[in-house]
JSON list of C-alpha atoms and ligand atoms in Angstrom, two decimals:
[
{"chain": "A", "resi": 1, "resn": "MET", "atom": "CA", "xyz": [-4.65, 2.16, 23.49]},
{"chain": "A", "resi": 2, "resn": "ASP", "atom": "CA", "xyz": [-0.89, 2.10, 22.87]},
{"chain": "A", "resi": 3, "resn": "LYS", "atom": "CA", "xyz": [-1.27, 2.73, 18.74]},
{"chain": "A", "resi": 4, "resn": "THR", "atom": "CA", "xyz": [2.51, 1.80, 18.15]},
{"chain": "A", "resi": 5, "resn": "PHE", "atom": "CA", "xyz": [2.94, -1.37, 20.24]},
{"chain": "A", "resi": 6, "resn": "GLY", "atom": "CA", "xyz": [1.36, -4.27, 21.51]},
{"chain": "A", "resi": 7, "resn": "GLN", "atom": "CA", "xyz": [3.18, -4.43, 24.83]},
{"chain": "A", "resi": 8, "resn": "ALA", "atom": "CA", "xyz": [2.72, -2.13, 27.39]},
{"chain": "A", "resi": 9, "resn": "ASP", "atom": "CA", "xyz": [6.32, -1.55, 28.64]},
{"chain": "A", "resi": 10, "resn": "PRO", "atom": "CA", "xyz": [7.65, 1.51, 26.35]},
{"chain": "A", "resi": 11, "resn": "LYS", "atom": "CA", "xyz": [11.20, 0.01, 27.04]},
{"chain": "A", "resi": 12, "resn": "LEU", "atom": "CA", "xyz": [10.07, -2.89, 25.10]},
{"chain": "A", "resi": 13, "resn": "ARG", "atom": "CA", "xyz": [8.91, -0.55, 22.08]},
{"chain": "A", "resi": 14, "resn": "GLU", "atom": "CA", "xyz": [11.84, 1.56, 22.69]},
{"chain": "A", "resi": 15, "resn": "TYR", "atom": "CA", "xyz": [14.32, -1.37, 22.21]},
{"chain": "A", "resi": 16, "resn": "ILE", "atom": "CA", "xyz": [12.42, -3.06, 19.42]},
{"chain": "A", "resi": 17, "resn": "GLU", "atom": "CA", "xyz": [12.18, 0.38, 17.45]},
{"chain": "A", "resi": 18, "resn": "THR", "atom": "CA", "xyz": [15.48, 1.29, 17.66]},
{"chain": "A", "resi": 19, "resn": "THR", "atom": "CA", "xyz": [16.99, -1.98, 16.49]},
{"chain": "A", "resi": 20, "resn": "TYR", "atom": "CA", "xyz": [14.43, -2.75, 13.62]},
{"chain": "A", "resi": 21, "resn": "HIS", "atom": "CA", "xyz": [14.27, 0.93, 12.98]},
{"chain": "A", "resi": 22, "resn": "PRO", "atom": "CA", "xyz": [10.88, 0.45, 10.89]},
{"chain": "A", "resi": 23, "resn": "GLU", "atom": "CA", "xyz": [10.83, 3.98, 9.64]},
{"chain": "A", "resi": 24, "resn": "ASP", "atom": "CA", "xyz": [13.02, 5.43, 7.42]},
{"chain": "A", "resi": 25, "resn": "ALA", "atom": "CA", "xyz": [13.32, 8.97, 6.25]},
{"chain": "A", "resi": 26, "resn": "VAL", "atom": "CA", "xyz": [10.78, 8.71, 3.59]},
{"chain": "A", "resi": 27, "resn": "LEU", "atom": "CA", "xyz": [8.31, 7.13, 6.00]},
{"chain": "A", "resi": 28, "resn": "ARG", "atom": "CA", "xyz": [8.83, 9.75, 8.41]},
{"chain": "A", "resi": 29, "resn": "ASP", "atom": "CA", "xyz": [8.48, 12.44, 5.82]},
{"chain": "A", "resi": 30, "resn": "VAL", "atom": "CA", "xyz": [5.34, 10.99, 4.84]},
{"chain": "A", "resi": 31, "resn": "ARG", "atom": "CA", "xyz": [3.76, 11.36, 8.34]},
{"chain": "A", "resi": 32, "resn": "ARG", "atom": "CA", "xyz": [4.86, 14.95, 8.52]},
{"chain": "A", "resi": 33, "resn": "ARG", "atom": "CA", "xyz": [3.29, 16.08, 5.25]},
{"chain": "A", "resi": 34, "resn": "THR", "atom": "CA", "xyz": [0.21, 14.16, 6.05]},
{"chain": "A", "resi": 35, "resn": "ARG", "atom": "CA", "xyz": [-0.33, 16.03, 9.54]},
{"chain": "A", "resi": 36, "resn": "GLU", "atom": "CA", "xyz": [0.66, 19.24, 7.70]},
{"chain": "A", "resi": 37, "resn": "ALA", "atom": "CA", "xyz": [-2.05, 18.90, 4.83]},
{"chain": "A", "resi": 38, "resn": "GLY", "atom": "CA", "xyz": [-4.42, 18.62, 7.92]},
{"chain": "A", "resi": 39, "resn": "LEU", "atom": "CA", "xyz": [-5.11, 14.94, 7.48]},
{"chain": "A", "resi": 40, "resn": "PRO", "atom": "CA", "xyz": [-6.10, 13.05, 10.94]},
{"chain": "A", "resi": 41, "resn": "GLU", "atom": "CA", "xyz": [-3.22, 11.20, 12.54]},
{"chain": "A", "resi": 42, "resn": "ILE", "atom": "CA", "xyz": [-4.49, 7.62, 11.94]},
{"chain": "A", "resi": 43, "resn": "GLN", "atom": "CA", "xyz": [-1.95, 5.90, 9.65]},
{"chain": "A", "resi": 44, "resn": "VAL", "atom": "CA", "xyz": [-0.48, 2.79, 11.03]},
{"chain": "A", "resi": 45, "resn": "GLY", "atom": "CA", "xyz": [2.00, 2.85, 13.76]},
{"chain": "A", "resi": 46, "resn": "VAL", "atom": "CA", "xyz": [5.71, 2.43, 12.62]},
{"chain": "A", "resi": 47, "resn": "LEU", "atom": "CA", "xyz": [6.00, -1.28, 13.67]},
{"chain": "A", "resi": 48, "resn": "ASP", "atom": "CA", "xyz": [2.47, -2.12, 12.06]},
{"chain": "A", "resi": 49, "resn": "GLY", "atom": "CA", "xyz": [4.22, -0.77, 8.93]},
{"chain": "A", "resi": 50, "resn": "ARG", "atom": "CA", "xyz": [7.09, -2.95, 9.04]},
{"chain": "A", "resi": 51, "resn": "HIS", "atom": "CA", "xyz": [4.28, -6.32, 9.59]},
{"chain": "A", "resi": 52, "resn": "LEU", "atom": "CA", "xyz": [2.45, -4.92, 6.20]},
{"chain": "A", "resi": 53, "resn": "THR", "atom": "CA", "xyz": [5.91, -5.17, 4.79]},
{"chain": "A", "resi": 54, "resn": "THR", "atom": "CA", "xyz": [7.16, -8.27, 5.90]},
{"chain": "A", "resi": 55, "resn": "LEU", "atom": "CA", "xyz": [3.62, -10.10, 5.29]},
{"chain": "A", "resi": 56, "resn": "ALA", "atom": "CA", "xyz": [3.38, -8.88, 2.10]},
{"chain": "A", "resi": 57, "resn": "ALA", "atom": "CA", "xyz": [6.98, -10.42, 1.42]},
{"chain": "A", "resi": 58, "resn": "ALA", "atom": "CA", "xyz": [5.90, -13.37, 3.23]},
{"chain": "A", "resi": 59, "resn": "LEU", "atom": "CA", "xyz": [3.09, -14.15, 0.73]},
{"chain": "A", "resi": 60, "resn": "GLY", "atom": "CA", "xyz": [4.96, -13.35, -2.36]},
{"chain": "A", "resi": 61, "resn": "ALA", "atom": "CA", "xyz": [2.47, -10.57, -3.07]},
{"chain": "A", "resi": 62, "resn": "ARG", "atom": "CA", "xyz": [2.74, -9.03, -6.46]},
{"chain": "A", "resi": 63, "resn": "ARG", "atom": "CA", "xyz": [-0.90, -7.41, -7.07]},
{"chain": "A", "resi": 64, "resn": "VAL", "atom": "CA", "xyz": [-2.04, -5.59, -3.96]},
{"chain": "A", "resi": 65, "resn": "VAL", "atom": "CA", "xyz": [-5.25, -3.81, -3.06]},
{"chain": "A", "resi": 66, "resn": "GLU", "atom": "CA", "xyz": [-5.57, -1.56, -0.17]},
{"chain": "A", "resi": 67, "resn": "ILE", "atom": "CA", "xyz": [-9.00, 0.04, 0.83]},
{"chain": "A", "resi": 68, "resn": "GLY", "atom": "CA", "xyz": [-8.34, 3.35, 3.20]},
{"chain": "A", "resi": 69, "resn": "THR", "atom": "CA", "xyz": [-5.30, 5.20, 1.42]},
{"chain": "A", "resi": 70, "resn": "LEU", "atom": "CA", "xyz": [-5.04, 8.23, 3.65]},
{"chain": "A", "resi": 71, "resn": "GLY", "atom": "CA", "xyz": [-1.61, 9.64, 3.11]},
{"chain": "A", "resi": 72, "resn": "GLY", "atom": "CA", "xyz": [-0.32, 6.77, 1.38]},
{"chain": "A", "resi": 73, "resn": "TYR", "atom": "CA", "xyz": [1.96, 5.62, 4.61]},
{"chain": "A", "resi": 74, "resn": "SER", "atom": "CA", "xyz": [0.43, 2.03, 4.55]},
{"chain": "A", "resi": 75, "resn": "GLY", "atom": "CA", "xyz": [0.28, 1.76, 0.95]},
{"chain": "A", "resi": 76, "resn": "ILE", "atom": "CA", "xyz": [3.90, 2.48, 0.53]},
{"chain": "A", "resi": 77, "resn": "CYS", "atom": "CA", "xyz": [4.75, -0.14, 3.14]},
{"chain": "A", "resi": 78, "resn": "LEU", "atom": "CA", "xyz": [2.87, -2.87, 1.40]},
{"chain": "A", "resi": 79, "resn": "LEU", "atom": "CA", "xyz": [4.70, -1.86, -1.86]},
{"chain": "A", "resi": 80, "resn": "ARG", "atom": "CA", "xyz": [7.92, -2.44, -0.25]},
{"chain": "A", "resi": 81, "resn": "GLY", "atom": "CA", "xyz": [6.90, -5.95, 0.45]},
{"chain": "A", "resi": 82, "resn": "THR", "atom": "CA", "xyz": [6.53, -6.53, -3.19]},
{"chain": "A", "resi": 83, "resn": "PRO", "atom": "CA", "xyz": [8.81, -7.29, -5.99]},
{"chain": "A", "resi": 84, "resn": "ALA", "atom": "CA", "xyz": [10.03, -4.84, -8.60]},
{"chain": "A", "resi": 85, "resn": "ASP", "atom": "CA", "xyz": [6.64, -5.38, -10.63]},
{"chain": "A", "resi": 86, "resn": "GLY", "atom": "CA", "xyz": [4.48, -4.98, -7.93]},
{"chain": "A", "resi": 87, "resn": "PHE", "atom": "CA", "xyz": [1.42, -3.58, -8.19]},
{"chain": "A", "resi": 88, "resn": "LEU", "atom": "CA", "xyz": [-0.92, -1.55, -5.53]},
{"chain": "A", "resi": 89, "resn": "HIS", "atom": "CA", "xyz": [-4.90, -0.56, -6.38]},
{"chain": "A", "resi": 90, "resn": "THR", "atom": "CA", "xyz": [-5.62, 1.65, -3.42]},
{"chain": "A", "resi": 91, "resn": "PHE", "atom": "CA", "xyz": [-9.07, 3.23, -2.52]},
{"chain": "A", "resi": 92, "resn": "GLU", "atom": "CA", "xyz": [-9.80, 6.62, -1.20]},
{"chain": "A", "resi": 93, "resn": "LEU", "atom": "CA", "xyz": [-13.03, 8.32, -0.50]},
{"chain": "A", "resi": 94, "resn": "ASP", "atom": "CA", "xyz": [-11.80, 11.68, 0.42]},
{"chain": "A", "resi": 95, "resn": "PRO", "atom": "CA", "xyz": [-10.10, 13.47, -2.72]},
{"chain": "A", "resi": 96, "resn": "HIS", "atom": "CA", "xyz": [-7.80, 15.72, -0.81]},
{"chain": "A", "resi": 97, "resn": "HIS", "atom": "CA", "xyz": [-6.36, 12.63, 0.93]},
{"chain": "A", "resi": 98, "resn": "ALA", "atom": "CA", "xyz": [-5.92, 10.76, -2.15]},
{"chain": "A", "resi": 99, "resn": "ASP", "atom": "CA", "xyz": [-4.21, 13.97, -3.67]},
{"chain": "A", "resi": 100, "resn": "VAL", "atom": "CA", "xyz": [-1.89, 13.81, -0.69]},
{"chain": "A", "resi": 101, "resn": "ALA", "atom": "CA", "xyz": [-1.08, 10.13, -0.99]},
{"chain": "A", "resi": 102, "resn": "ALA", "atom": "CA", "xyz": [-0.38, 10.51, -4.75]},
{"chain": "A", "resi": 103, "resn": "GLU", "atom": "CA", "xyz": [2.46, 12.91, -3.55]},
{"chain": "A", "resi": 104, "resn": "SER", "atom": "CA", "xyz": [3.60, 10.46, -1.00]},
{"chain": "A", "resi": 105, "resn": "PHE", "atom": "CA", "xyz": [3.94, 7.21, -3.69]},
{"chain": "A", "resi": 106, "resn": "ARG", "atom": "CA", "xyz": [5.49, 10.09, -5.73]},
{"chain": "A", "resi": 107, "resn": "ALA", "atom": "CA", "xyz": [8.27, 11.16, -3.08]},
{"chain": "A", "resi": 108, "resn": "ALA", "atom": "CA", "xyz": [8.58, 7.40, -2.29]},
{"chain": "A", "resi": 109, "resn": "GLY", "atom": "CA", "xyz": [9.68, 6.63, -5.94]},
{"chain": "A", "resi": 110, "resn": "LEU", "atom": "CA", "xyz": [6.68, 4.50, -6.53]},
{"chain": "A", "resi": 111, "resn": "ALA", "atom": "CA", "xyz": [4.27, 6.35, -8.65]},
{"chain": "A", "resi": 112, "resn": "GLY", "atom": "CA", "xyz": [4.25, 3.80, -11.59]},
{"chain": "A", "resi": 113, "resn": "ARG", "atom": "CA", "xyz": [3.24, 1.18, -9.47]},
{"chain": "A", "resi": 114, "resn": "VAL", "atom": "CA", "xyz": [0.25, 2.48, -7.76]},
{"chain": "A", "resi": 115, "resn": "ARG", "atom": "CA", "xyz": [-2.99, 3.73, -8.98]},
{"chain": "A", "resi": 116, "resn": "VAL", "atom": "CA", "xyz": [-5.49, 5.54, -6.66]},
{"chain": "A", "resi": 117, "resn": "HIS", "atom": "CA", "xyz": [-8.82, 5.34, -6.60]},
{"chain": "A", "resi": 118, "resn": "VAL", "atom": "CA", "xyz": [-10.96, 8.17, -5.54]},
{"chain": "A", "resi": 119, "resn": "GLY", "atom": "CA", "xyz": [-14.52, 7.28, -4.22]},
{"chain": "A", "resi": 120, "resn": "PRO", "atom": "CA", "xyz": [-16.70, 4.88, -2.09]},
{"chain": "A", "resi": 121, "resn": "ALA", "atom": "CA", "xyz": [-14.64, 1.45, -1.87]},
{"chain": "A", "resi": 122, "resn": "ALA", "atom": "CA", "xyz": [-17.59, -0.64, -1.96]},
{"chain": "A", "resi": 123, "resn": "GLU", "atom": "CA", "xyz": [-18.41, 0.67, -5.55]},
{"chain": "A", "resi": 124, "resn": "ARG", "atom": "CA", "xyz": [-14.97, 1.32, -7.09]},
{"chain": "A", "resi": 125, "resn": "LEU", "atom": "CA", "xyz": [-13.41, -2.33, -6.67]},
{"chain": "A", "resi": 126, "resn": "ALA", "atom": "CA", "xyz": [-15.26, -3.40, -9.37]},
{"chain": "A", "resi": 127, "resn": "ALA", "atom": "CA", "xyz": [-13.41, -1.09, -11.60]},
{"chain": "A", "resi": 128, "resn": "ILE", "atom": "CA", "xyz": [-10.16, -3.72, -10.94]},
{"chain": "A", "resi": 129, "resn": "GLU", "atom": "CA", "xyz": [-12.35, -7.17, -10.63]},
{"chain": "A", "resi": 130, "resn": "ALA", "atom": "CA", "xyz": [-10.97, -7.97, -14.41]},
{"chain": "A", "resi": 131, "resn": "GLU", "atom": "CA", "xyz": [-7.55, -8.30, -12.98]},
{"chain": "A", "resi": 132, "resn": "ALA", "atom": "CA", "xyz": [-8.22, -10.89, -10.11]},
{"chain": "A", "resi": 133, "resn": "PRO", "atom": "CA", "xyz": [-6.97, -12.75, -8.21]},
{"chain": "A", "resi": 134, "resn": "PHE", "atom": "CA", "xyz": [-4.84, -10.79, -5.95]},
{"chain": "A", "resi": 135, "resn": "ASP", "atom": "CA", "xyz": [-2.37, -11.62, -3.39]},
{"chain": "A", "resi": 136, "resn": "LEU", "atom": "CA", "xyz": [-3.08, -9.57, -0.45]},
{"chain": "A", "resi": 137, "resn": "VAL", "atom": "CA", "xyz": [-6.28, -7.16, 0.06]},
{"chain": "A", "resi": 138, "resn": "PHE", "atom": "CA", "xyz": [-5.41, -4.62, 3.04]},
{"chain": "A", "resi": 139, "resn": "VAL", "atom": "CA", "xyz": [-8.34, -3.16, 4.73]},
{"chain": "A", "resi": 140, "resn": "ASP", "atom": "CA", "xyz": [-8.27, 0.01, 6.94]},
{"chain": "A", "resi": 141, "resn": "ALA", "atom": "CA", "xyz": [-11.26, 1.85, 6.11]},
{"chain": "A", "resi": 142, "resn": "ASP", "atom": "CA", "xyz": [-14.94, 2.80, 7.38]},
{"chain": "A", "resi": 143, "resn": "LYS", "atom": "CA", "xyz": [-15.60, -0.08, 9.97]},
{"chain": "A", "resi": 144, "resn": "VAL", "atom": "CA", "xyz": [-18.93, -0.78, 9.02]},
{"chain": "A", "resi": 145, "resn": "SER", "atom": "CA", "xyz": [-18.00, -1.77, 5.67]},
{"chain": "A", "resi": 146, "resn": "TYR", "atom": "CA", "xyz": [-15.35, -4.39, 6.84]},
{"chain": "A", "resi": 147, "resn": "PRO", "atom": "CA", "xyz": [-17.88, -7.15, 5.79]},
{"chain": "A", "resi": 148, "resn": "ILE", "atom": "CA", "xyz": [-18.25, -6.13, 2.41]},
{"chain": "A", "resi": 149, "resn": "TYR", "atom": "CA", "xyz": [-14.82, -5.37, 2.02]},
{"chain": "A", "resi": 150, "resn": "LEU", "atom": "CA", "xyz": [-14.01, -9.10, 3.77]},
{"chain": "A", "resi": 151, "resn": "ASP", "atom": "CA", "xyz": [-16.22, -10.93, 1.35]},
{"chain": "A", "resi": 152, "resn": "TRP", "atom": "CA", "xyz": [-14.84, -8.80, -1.70]},
{"chain": "A", "resi": 153, "resn": "ALA", "atom": "CA", "xyz": [-11.30, -10.27, -0.70]},
{"chain": "A", "resi": 154, "resn": "ALA", "atom": "CA", "xyz": [-12.64, -13.54, -0.45]},
{"chain": "A", "resi": 155, "resn": "ARG", "atom": "CA", "xyz": [-14.18, -13.65, -3.99]},
{"chain": "A", "resi": 156, "resn": "HIS", "atom": "CA", "xyz": [-10.94, -11.89, -5.38]},
{"chain": "A", "resi": 157, "resn": "LEU", "atom": "CA", "xyz": [-8.02, -13.77, -3.65]},
{"chain": "A", "resi": 158, "resn": "ARG", "atom": "CA", "xyz": [-6.08, -16.53, -5.08]},
{"chain": "A", "resi": 159, "resn": "PRO", "atom": "CA", "xyz": [-5.99, -19.44, -2.66]},
{"chain": "A", "resi": 160, "resn": "GLY", "atom": "CA", "xyz": [-3.15, -18.83, -0.42]},
{"chain": "A", "resi": 161, "resn": "GLY", "atom": "CA", "xyz": [-3.45, -15.10, -0.75]},
{"chain": "A", "resi": 162, "resn": "GLY", "atom": "CA", "xyz": [-4.11, -12.82, 2.45]},
{"chain": "A", "resi": 163, "resn": "VAL", "atom": "CA", "xyz": [-6.30, -10.58, 3.77]},
{"chain": "A", "resi": 164, "resn": "LEU", "atom": "CA", "xyz": [-5.18, -7.68, 6.42]},
{"chain": "A", "resi": 165, "resn": "LEU", "atom": "CA", "xyz": [-7.71, -5.94, 8.73]},
{"chain": "A", "resi": 166, "resn": "ASP", "atom": "CA", "xyz": [-6.52, -3.17, 10.60]},
{"chain": "A", "resi": 167, "resn": "ASN", "atom": "CA", "xyz": [-8.09, -2.08, 14.10]},
{"chain": "A", "resi": 168, "resn": "ALA", "atom": "CA", "xyz": [-9.46, -5.51, 14.49]},
{"chain": "A", "resi": 169, "resn": "PHE", "atom": "CA", "xyz": [-9.73, -4.52, 18.33]},
{"chain": "A", "resi": 170, "resn": "LEU", "atom": "CA", "xyz": [-12.01, -1.54, 17.11]},
{"chain": "A", "resi": 171, "resn": "PHE", "atom": "CA", "xyz": [-10.42, 0.70, 19.56]},
{"chain": "A", "resi": 172, "resn": "GLY", "atom": "CA", "xyz": [-11.09, -1.69, 22.23]},
{"chain": "A", "resi": 173, "resn": "GLU", "atom": "CA", "xyz": [-15.09, -1.44, 21.60]},
{"chain": "A", "resi": 174, "resn": "LEU", "atom": "CA", "xyz": [-15.12, -4.58, 20.17]},
{"chain": "A", "resi": 175, "resn": "VAL", "atom": "CA", "xyz": [-16.11, -6.13, 23.33]},
{"chain": "A", "resi": 176, "resn": "ALA", "atom": "CA", "xyz": [-18.33, -3.12, 24.82]},
{"chain": "A", "resi": 177, "resn": "GLU", "atom": "CA", "xyz": [-22.08, -3.69, 24.42]},
{"chain": "A", "resi": 178, "resn": "PRO", "atom": "CA", "xyz": [-23.17, -2.42, 20.90]},
{"chain": "A", "resi": 179, "resn": "ARG", "atom": "CA", "xyz": [-25.60, 0.66, 21.84]},
{"chain": "A", "resi": 180, "resn": "GLY", "atom": "CA", "xyz": [-25.96, 4.11, 20.23]},
{"chain": "A", "resi": 181, "resn": "GLU", "atom": "CA", "xyz": [-23.99, 5.35, 17.19]},
{"chain": "A", "resi": 182, "resn": "ARG", "atom": "CA", "xyz": [-21.23, 2.79, 17.72]},
{"chain": "A", "resi": 183, "resn": "ALA", "atom": "CA", "xyz": [-23.67, -0.02, 17.39]},
{"chain": "A", "resi": 184, "resn": "ALA", "atom": "CA", "xyz": [-23.12, -0.58, 13.99]},
{"chain": "A", "resi": 185, "resn": "ALA", "atom": "CA", "xyz": [-19.71, -0.29, 13.70]},
{"chain": "A", "resi": 186, "resn": "ILE", "atom": "CA", "xyz": [-19.01, -2.99, 16.73]},
{"chain": "A", "resi": 187, "resn": "GLU", "atom": "CA", "xyz": [-21.37, -5.13, 15.14]},
{"chain": "A", "resi": 188, "resn": "ALA", "atom": "CA", "xyz": [-20.01, -5.09, 11.62]},
{"chain": "A", "resi": 189, "resn": "MET", "atom": "CA", "xyz": [-16.57, -5.63, 13.52]},
{"chain": "A", "resi": 190, "resn": "ARG", "atom": "CA", "xyz": [-17.94, -8.84, 15.09]},
{"chain": "A", "resi": 191, "resn": "ARG", "atom": "CA", "xyz": [-19.39, -10.04, 12.07]},
{"chain": "A", "resi": 192, "resn": "THR", "atom": "CA", "xyz": [-15.96, -9.58, 10.38]},
{"chain": "A", "resi": 193, "resn": "HIS", "atom": "CA", "xyz": [-14.15, -11.93, 13.13]},
{"chain": "A", "resi": 194, "resn": "ALA", "atom": "CA", "xyz": [-16.99, -14.36, 13.05]},
{"chain": "A", "resi": 195, "resn": "GLU", "atom": "CA", "xyz": [-16.36, -14.67, 8.94]},
{"chain": "A", "resi": 196, "resn": "LEU", "atom": "CA", "xyz": [-12.98, -15.04, 9.50]},
{"chain": "A", "resi": 197, "resn": "ALA", "atom": "CA", "xyz": [-12.91, -17.67, 12.30]},
{"chain": "A", "resi": 198, "resn": "GLY", "atom": "CA", "xyz": [-15.77, -19.81, 11.17]},
{"chain": "A", "resi": 199, "resn": "SER", "atom": "CA", "xyz": [-16.68, -19.57, 7.43]},
{"chain": "A", "resi": 200, "resn": "GLY", "atom": "CA", "xyz": [-14.52, -22.22, 5.99]},
{"chain": "A", "resi": 201, "resn": "ARG", "atom": "CA", "xyz": [-13.15, -19.50, 3.69]},
{"chain": "A", "resi": 202, "resn": "TRP", "atom": "CA", "xyz": [-10.30, -18.93, 5.67]},
{"chain": "A", "resi": 203, "resn": "LEU", "atom": "CA", "xyz": [-7.36, -19.90, 8.14]},
{"chain": "A", "resi": 204, "resn": "ALA", "atom": "CA", "xyz": [-6.87, -16.84, 10.23]},
{"chain": "A", "resi": 205, "resn": "THR", "atom": "CA", "xyz": [-5.88, -15.12, 13.22]},
{"chain": "A", "resi": 206, "resn": "VAL", "atom": "CA", "xyz": [-5.62, -11.68, 14.79]},
{"chain": "A", "resi": 207, "resn": "LEU", "atom": "CA", "xyz": [-2.10, -10.31, 15.47]},
{"chain": "A", "resi": 208, "resn": "PRO", "atom": "CA", "xyz": [-2.26, -8.35, 18.81]},
{"chain": "A", "resi": 209, "resn": "THR", "atom": "CA", "xyz": [-0.56, -5.21, 18.00]},
{"chain": "A", "resi": 210, "resn": "GLY", "atom": "CA", "xyz": [-1.95, -2.25, 19.58]},
{"chain": "A", "resi": 211, "resn": "GLU", "atom": "CA", "xyz": [-4.89, -1.89, 17.33]},
{"chain": "A", "resi": 212, "resn": "GLY", "atom": "CA", "xyz": [-5.41, -5.82, 16.44]},
{"chain": "A", "resi": 213, "resn": "LEU", "atom": "CA", "xyz": [-4.32, -6.84, 12.91]},
{"chain": "A", "resi": 214, "resn": "ALA", "atom": "CA", "xyz": [-6.53, -9.47, 11.59]},
{"chain": "A", "resi": 215, "resn": "PHE", "atom": "CA", "xyz": [-4.96, -11.80, 9.19]},
{"chain": "A", "resi": 216, "resn": "GLY", "atom": "CA", "xyz": [-6.43, -14.17, 6.81]},
{"chain": "A", "resi": 217, "resn": "VAL", "atom": "CA", "xyz": [-5.09, -16.91, 4.39]},
{"chain": "A", "resi": 218, "resn": "ARG", "atom": "CA", "xyz": [-7.86, -18.07, 1.73]},
{"chain": "A", "resi": 219, "resn": "LEU", "atom": "CA", "xyz": [-8.17, -21.30, 1.84]},
{"chain": "A", "resi": 220, "resn": "GLY", "atom": "CA", "xyz": [-8.43, -22.85, -1.86]},
{"chain": "B", "resi": 301, "resn": "SAH", "atom": "N1", "xyz": [-4.30, 2.81, 5.57]},
{"chain": "B", "resi": 301, "resn": "SAH", "atom": "C1", "xyz": [-4.05, 4.23, 5.93]},
{"chain": "B", "resi": 301, "resn": "SAH", "atom": "C2", "xyz": [-5.01, 5.05, 6.87]},
{"chain": "B", "resi": 301, "resn": "SAH", "atom": "C3", "xyz": [-6.24, 4.88, 6.37]},
{"chain": "B", "resi": 301, "resn": "SAH", "atom": "S1", "xyz": [-7.49, 6.07, 7.41]},
{"chain": "B", "resi": 301, "resn": "SAH", "atom": "C4", "xyz": [-2.45, 4.13, 6.44]},
{"chain": "B", "resi": 301, "resn": "SAH", "atom": "O1", "xyz": [-2.29, 3.75, 7.36]},
{"chain": "B", "resi": 301, "resn": "SAH", "atom": "O2", "xyz": [-1.60, 4.81, 6.18]},
{"chain": "B", "resi": 301, "resn": "SAH", "atom": "C5", "xyz": [-9.34, 5.50, 6.56]},
{"chain": "B", "resi": 301, "resn": "SAH", "atom": "C6", "xyz": [-8.80, 6.53, 5.21]},
{"chain": "B", "resi": 301, "resn": "SAH", "atom": "O3", "xyz": [-10.39, 5.45, 4.60]},
{"chain": "B", "resi": 301, "resn": "SAH", "atom": "C7", "xyz": [-9.48, 7.71, 5.59]},
{"chain": "B", "resi": 301, "resn": "SAH", "atom": "O4", "xyz": [-8.43, 8.56, 4.51]},
{"chain": "B", "resi": 301, "resn": "SAH", "atom": "C8", "xyz": [-10.83, 7.50, 4.98]},
{"chain": "B", "resi": 301, "resn": "SAH", "atom": "O5", "xyz": [-11.14, 9.01, 4.09]},
{"chain": "B", "resi": 301, "resn": "SAH", "atom": "C9", "xyz": [-10.80, 6.62, 3.88]},
{"chain": "B", "resi": 301, "resn": "SAH", "atom": "N2", "xyz": [-12.31, 6.10, 3.96]},
{"chain": "B", "resi": 301, "resn": "SAH", "atom": "C10", "xyz": [-13.47, 6.08, 4.72]},
{"chain": "B", "resi": 301, "resn": "SAH", "atom": "N3", "xyz": [-14.49, 5.50, 4.12]},
{"chain": "B", "resi": 301, "resn": "SAH", "atom": "C11", "xyz": [-14.43, 5.04, 2.95]},
{"chain": "B", "resi": 301, "resn": "SAH", "atom": "C12", "xyz": [-14.77, 4.66, 1.97]},
{"chain": "B", "resi": 301, "resn": "SAH", "atom": "N4", "xyz": [-15.89, 4.27, 2.07]},
{"chain": "B", "resi": 301, "resn": "SAH", "atom": "N5", "xyz": [-14.25, 4.13, 0.52]},
{"chain": "B", "resi": 301, "resn": "SAH", "atom": "C13", "xyz": [-12.67, 4.67, 0.67]},
{"chain": "B", "resi": 301, "resn": "SAH", "atom": "N6", "xyz": [-12.00, 5.06, 1.77]},
{"chain": "B", "resi": 301, "resn": "SAH", "atom": "C14", "xyz": [-12.80, 5.54, 2.88]},
{"chain": "B", "resi": 302, "resn": "MG", "atom": "MG1", "xyz": [-6.37, 1.48, 10.80]}
]
């Protein structure tokens, strides 16, 4: 799958990227440093980064939660969609990833507006619950835990707040036969979609980016 754009024609992608220039020098440098630090190249694509910024702004988000920090690329995009007092709590399992991300937030001039929580998100999220409700939750970590993260978002977003979940197509596996070692992830992603589409807690859609970006608004 093309990770950068939900259209097969590369000329369309080029047109959009050269018109909207979604990746500035700071983000380019974060992408390069993340690669050089040996982290996997699985951060959001350049236009997906712009989606995060734009959607955060559209939601009027000020208090944002991210699950799956990696090198900080998407976290910077989220914060750029918030006002000057916007704050991001971002959760990362791997301490090395968290170190790289901390440097990214410094380089982007955002160090004072973010806290990187290190450890398994499902356990660490409790640490910020006293600050709820939040305006936006972005989910981009271990796919088997998406139902847990989505339920957490439902319980800690304000009415009208938004949840965004990356890789909603599960790399094309969403519609594959759930067999073998991938079965748990496929079943978890399908439960995630069932909750978004049918629980009554959300008004939701899936933006057809290369990866699929599920987007739910919490109903009051
Ligand atoms: N959102 C990032 C990319 C995240 S990649 C960006 O677009 O820039 C997924 C990240 O989730 C990895 O860094 C991985 O270490 C982290 N992760 C995996 N399982 C996790 C868990 N249980 N809790 C918190 N983070 C986890
Ligand atoms: Mg992702």
